[in-house]
Coordinates of C-alpha atoms in Angstrom, one line a residue:
M1 CA -29.5 -19.6 -2.7
S2 CA -29.3 -23.0 -1.2
T3 CA -26.6 -23.2 1.5
Q4 CA -25.0 -26.2 3.2
R5 CA -24.5 -24.2 6.4
F6 CA -25.6 -20.8 7.5
L7 CA -23.2 -18.0 6.6
S8 CA -23.0 -15.8 9.6
A9 CA -23.0 -12.0 9.2
L10 CA -19.4 -11.9 10.4
A11 CA -16.8 -14.5 9.5
A12 CA -13.6 -15.2 11.3
G13 CA -10.6 -14.5 9.0
T14 CA -7.5 -16.5 9.4
W15 CA -5.0 -14.9 6.9
H16 CA -2.4 -14.2 9.5
L17 CA -3.1 -17.1 11.9
G18 CA -0.3 -19.6 12.5
N19 CA 2.4 -17.1 11.6
G20 CA 3.6 -16.2 15.1
R21 CA 1.8 -12.9 15.3
Y22 CA 0.2 -14.1 18.5
P23 CA 0.9 -17.2 20.5
E24 CA -0.9 -20.2 19.0
K25 CA -3.0 -20.8 22.2
I26 CA -4.2 -17.2 21.9
E27 CA -5.3 -17.6 18.3
I28 CA -7.1 -20.8 19.1
A29 CA -8.8 -19.1 22.0
A30 CA -9.9 -16.3 19.6
L31 CA -11.5 -18.8 17.3
H32 CA -13.4 -20.4 20.1
Q33 CA -14.4 -16.9 21.3
A34 CA -15.6 -16.0 17.8
I35 CA -17.9 -19.1 17.7
D36 CA -19.3 -18.2 21.1
C37 CA -20.1 -14.7 19.9
G38 CA -22.0 -15.9 16.9
I39 CA -19.2 -15.6 14.4
T40 CA -19.6 -19.1 13.1
T41 CA -18.3 -18.9 9.6
L42 CA -14.5 -19.6 9.4
D43 CA -12.6 -18.4 6.3
T44 CA -9.2 -19.8 5.5
A45 CA -7.1 -20.9 2.4
E46 CA -4.3 -23.2 1.4
M47 CA -2.3 -20.0 0.7
Y48 CA -2.5 -18.7 4.2
G49 CA 0.9 -19.4 5.8
R50 CA 1.3 -22.2 3.3
G51 CA -1.2 -24.3 5.2
R52 CA -0.4 -23.2 8.7
A53 CA -3.7 -21.3 9.1
E54 CA -5.6 -24.4 8.1
R55 CA -3.6 -26.5 10.6
L56 CA -4.4 -24.1 13.4
V57 CA -8.1 -24.0 12.5
G58 CA -7.9 -27.8 12.5
Q59 CA -6.9 -27.9 16.1
M60 CA -10.3 -26.8 17.2
M61 CA -12.4 -28.6 14.5
A62 CA -12.6 -31.9 16.5
T63 CA -14.8 -30.3 19.1
R64 CA -16.7 -27.6 17.2
R65 CA -17.0 -28.8 13.6
E66 CA -20.8 -29.0 13.7
E67 CA -21.1 -25.4 14.9
V68 CA -19.0 -24.0 12.0
C69 CA -19.5 -23.1 8.4
L70 CA -16.1 -23.9 7.1
I71 CA -14.6 -22.2 4.0
S72 CA -11.3 -22.7 2.3
K73 CA -9.8 -21.5 -0.9
I74 CA -7.7 -23.1 -3.6
Y75 CA -4.9 -21.6 -5.7
P76 CA -6.3 -21.1 -9.3
W77 CA -3.5 -23.1 -10.9
N78 CA -4.4 -26.1 -8.6
A79 CA -8.1 -26.0 -9.7
N80 CA -7.9 -28.5 -12.5
R81 CA -8.7 -32.2 -13.2
L82 CA -5.2 -33.3 -12.2
L83 CA -4.7 -31.4 -8.9
A84 CA -7.9 -30.1 -7.5
K85 CA -8.9 -33.3 -5.6
S86 CA -5.5 -33.8 -4.0
H87 CA -5.3 -30.2 -2.9
C88 CA -8.8 -30.3 -1.5
Q89 CA -7.9 -33.5 0.4
A90 CA -4.7 -31.9 1.7
S91 CA -6.8 -29.0 3.1
L92 CA -9.2 -31.4 4.6
K93 CA -6.4 -33.2 6.3
R94 CA -4.9 -30.0 7.8
L95 CA -8.4 -28.9 8.9
K96 CA -9.1 -32.4 10.4
T97 CA -12.5 -32.7 8.7
D98 CA -14.0 -34.8 6.0
R99 CA -15.7 -32.0 4.1
L100 CA -15.7 -28.2 3.4
D101 CA -18.9 -26.3 3.4
Y102 CA -17.6 -24.1 0.7
Y103 CA -14.5 -24.2 -1.5
L104 CA -13.5 -21.0 -3.3
L105 CA -11.4 -20.3 -6.3
H106 CA -9.0 -17.8 -4.8
W107 CA -8.8 -15.6 -7.9
R108 CA -9.2 -16.1 -11.7
Y109 CA -6.3 -17.5 -13.6
P110 CA -6.4 -16.5 -17.3
G111 CA -7.7 -19.3 -19.5
Y112 CA -8.3 -21.8 -16.7
L113 CA -11.9 -21.0 -15.7
P114 CA -13.7 -23.9 -17.5
A115 CA -11.3 -26.4 -15.9
A116 CA -11.8 -24.8 -12.5
V117 CA -15.6 -25.0 -12.7
N118 CA -15.5 -28.6 -13.8
S119 CA -13.1 -29.4 -10.9
L120 CA -15.2 -27.7 -8.3
E121 CA -18.3 -29.3 -9.6
A122 CA -16.7 -32.7 -9.4
L123 CA -15.7 -32.1 -5.8
R124 CA -19.2 -31.0 -5.0
K125 CA -20.7 -34.1 -6.6
E126 CA -18.3 -36.4 -4.7
G127 CA -19.3 -34.8 -1.4
L128 CA -15.9 -33.4 -0.4
I129 CA -17.4 -29.9 -0.5
G130 CA -20.9 -28.8 0.0
G131 CA -20.7 -25.9 -2.5
W132 CA -18.2 -23.6 -4.1
G133 CA -17.6 -20.0 -5.0
V134 CA -15.0 -17.6 -6.2
S135 CA -13.0 -14.7 -4.8
N136 CA -11.8 -11.4 -6.5
F137 CA -14.2 -11.8 -9.4
D138 CA -15.3 -8.6 -11.1
V139 CA -18.2 -8.1 -13.5
P140 CA -16.5 -9.5 -16.7
D141 CA -15.3 -12.5 -14.6
M142 CA -18.7 -13.2 -13.3
E143 CA -20.3 -12.8 -16.8
R144 CA -17.8 -15.4 -18.1
L145 CA -18.4 -17.7 -15.1
L146 CA -22.2 -17.6 -15.3
N147 CA -22.1 -18.5 -19.0
L148 CA -20.1 -21.7 -18.4
P149 CA -21.8 -25.1 -17.9
G150 CA -22.0 -25.5 -14.1
G151 CA -21.2 -21.8 -13.5
E152 CA -24.8 -21.4 -12.2
H153 CA -23.8 -23.4 -9.1
C154 CA -21.5 -20.7 -7.8
Q155 CA -22.7 -19.6 -4.4
I156 CA -20.2 -17.0 -3.1
N157 CA -18.1 -14.1 -4.4
Q158 CA -15.5 -12.8 -1.9
V159 CA -14.3 -9.3 -2.7
M160 CA -12.7 -6.3 -1.0
Y161 CA -15.4 -3.9 0.3
N162 CA -15.4 -1.2 2.9
C163 CA -16.5 2.4 3.4
S164 CA -13.6 3.7 1.2
S165 CA -13.8 0.9 -1.4
R166 CA -17.3 0.9 -2.7
G167 CA -16.8 0.0 -6.4
I168 CA -18.9 -3.2 -6.2
E169 CA -22.0 -1.2 -5.5
Y170 CA -22.0 0.2 -9.1
Q171 CA -22.8 -3.1 -10.8
L172 CA -21.2 -6.2 -9.3
L173 CA -23.3 -6.3 -6.1
A174 CA -26.6 -6.2 -8.0
M175 CA -25.3 -8.7 -10.6
C176 CA -24.4 -11.3 -7.9
R177 CA -27.6 -10.8 -6.0
K178 CA -29.6 -11.4 -9.1
A179 CA -27.7 -14.7 -9.6
G180 CA -28.3 -15.7 -6.0
I181 CA -24.6 -15.3 -5.1
H182 CA -23.7 -14.4 -1.5
M183 CA -21.2 -11.6 -1.1
M184 CA -18.3 -11.8 1.4
A185 CA -16.4 -8.6 2.1
Y186 CA -12.7 -8.9 3.0
S187 CA -10.6 -6.0 4.4
P188 CA -13.8 -4.5 5.9
L189 CA -11.6 -2.1 8.0
G190 CA -9.5 -1.0 5.0
G191 CA -6.6 -3.5 5.3
A192 CA -3.3 -3.2 7.1
G193 CA -2.0 0.4 7.3
A194 CA -5.2 1.9 5.8
P195 CA -6.3 5.3 7.2
L196 CA -10.0 4.4 7.3
L197 CA -10.4 4.0 11.0
G198 CA -8.8 7.3 11.7
T199 CA -11.3 9.4 9.7
P200 CA -13.2 11.9 11.8
V201 CA -16.6 10.8 10.6
L202 CA -16.1 7.3 11.8
K203 CA -14.7 8.5 15.1
R204 CA -17.7 10.8 15.6
I205 CA -20.3 8.1 14.8
A206 CA -18.5 5.6 17.0
Q207 CA -18.6 8.1 19.9
D208 CA -22.4 8.5 19.4
H209 CA -22.8 4.7 19.6
A210 CA -20.3 4.3 22.5
C211 CA -18.1 2.0 20.5
E212 CA -14.9 2.0 18.5
P213 CA -14.6 3.1 14.8
A214 CA -13.9 -0.5 13.7
V215 CA -17.4 -1.5 15.0
I216 CA -19.0 1.3 12.9
A217 CA -17.1 0.2 9.8
L218 CA -18.3 -3.3 10.2
A219 CA -21.9 -2.2 11.0
W220 CA -21.8 -0.2 7.7
I221 CA -21.1 -3.3 5.7
L222 CA -23.7 -5.4 7.6
R223 CA -26.4 -2.9 6.5
Q224 CA -26.3 -4.7 3.2
P225 CA -28.6 -7.8 3.0
E226 CA -26.9 -11.1 2.2
M227 CA -23.5 -9.8 3.0
T228 CA -20.8 -11.3 5.3
A229 CA -17.8 -9.3 6.6
I230 CA -14.6 -11.2 7.2
V231 CA -12.8 -9.9 10.3
E232 CA -9.3 -10.8 11.4
T233 CA -9.4 -13.2 14.3
G234 CA -6.1 -13.0 16.1
N235 CA -7.0 -12.5 19.7
P236 CA -10.2 -12.7 21.9
E237 CA -10.2 -8.9 22.6
H238 CA -10.5 -8.1 18.9
V239 CA -13.2 -10.8 18.5
Q240 CA -15.2 -9.3 21.4
R241 CA -15.0 -5.8 19.8
N242 CA -15.9 -6.9 16.3
A243 CA -18.9 -8.9 17.6
Q244 CA -20.4 -5.6 18.8
A245 CA -21.2 -4.7 15.2
L246 CA -23.9 -7.4 15.1
A247 CA -26.0 -5.2 17.5
I248 CA -25.3 -1.8 16.0
R249 CA -28.0 -0.2 13.8
L250 CA -26.8 2.9 12.0
T251 CA -29.2 5.7 11.7
S252 CA -30.1 7.5 8.4
A253 CA -28.1 10.4 9.6
D254 CA -25.1 8.2 10.2
L255 CA -25.3 6.8 6.7
A256 CA -25.7 10.2 5.2
A257 CA -22.6 11.4 7.0
L258 CA -20.6 8.4 5.7
N259 CA -21.9 8.9 2.2
G260 CA -20.8 12.5 2.4
V261 CA -17.2 11.5 3.1
F262 CA -17.2 8.1 1.2
P263 CA -19.7 8.7 -1.7
P264 CA -21.1 5.7 -3.6
P265 CA -19.7 5.1 -7.1
V266 CA -21.3 6.9 -10.0
T267 CA -19.2 5.1 -12.7
R268 CA -17.7 1.7 -13.0
Q269 CA -14.5 1.2 -11.0
P270 CA -11.8 -1.5 -11.1
L271 CA -12.3 -4.1 -8.4
A272 CA -10.3 -3.2 -5.4
R273 CA -7.9 -5.9 -4.4
R274 CA -5.5 -6.5 -1.5

């Protein structure tokens, strides 16, 4: 897969940024901390806070743009000949940059996929984006996409994936790898309110590695080649914790224990979504 910028193993997620969860200066400090820790891929979207997340990310782009692989996403109903360019330019303005490294179709909108591919290809050829991809695309979606003219230029599929949501391992993961499509895992810790981090097996393995269960959950995802895990980046403390996963190597015994509690899929499962 040809990439415009290196996709780091961990990406800084921005879904909740700019919404008052933490003071703005704390969230900006967390983004700087992420880059300093090697989390140099930033993932955002026009949907997040109705542009507020992009604006917050834009506040630190002026000094660090060249260090970052910048990803944003477009609503599927905006990905057409009439609207795609203006919405891309609006994101660029909020992000205070002249280009996105990758622009993703946030999910599939029935009947609009050919127009979306044409629009994304036009943005790529114009140089407003380096490349494009998709999010929340399951096997039938990818089959349809890859059979469209220009669909072979898709470079990323962003899906929900964690220890307790392993459905992509049955078919989708291998399919995307064969097509040279990089996988990005969102909700790697299970998502808000999920019980994943409280499971005894994660706690025990975390104790063995002298870290928190969240670090083990991330390291489990990073065992996959060509996989990026998107981690929430709200405060520097969380960033520092999450970055520990880059140095953790799970043992075969660790993986066997996790497989015992969270077995890999043996049949096709619907794509998990949040």
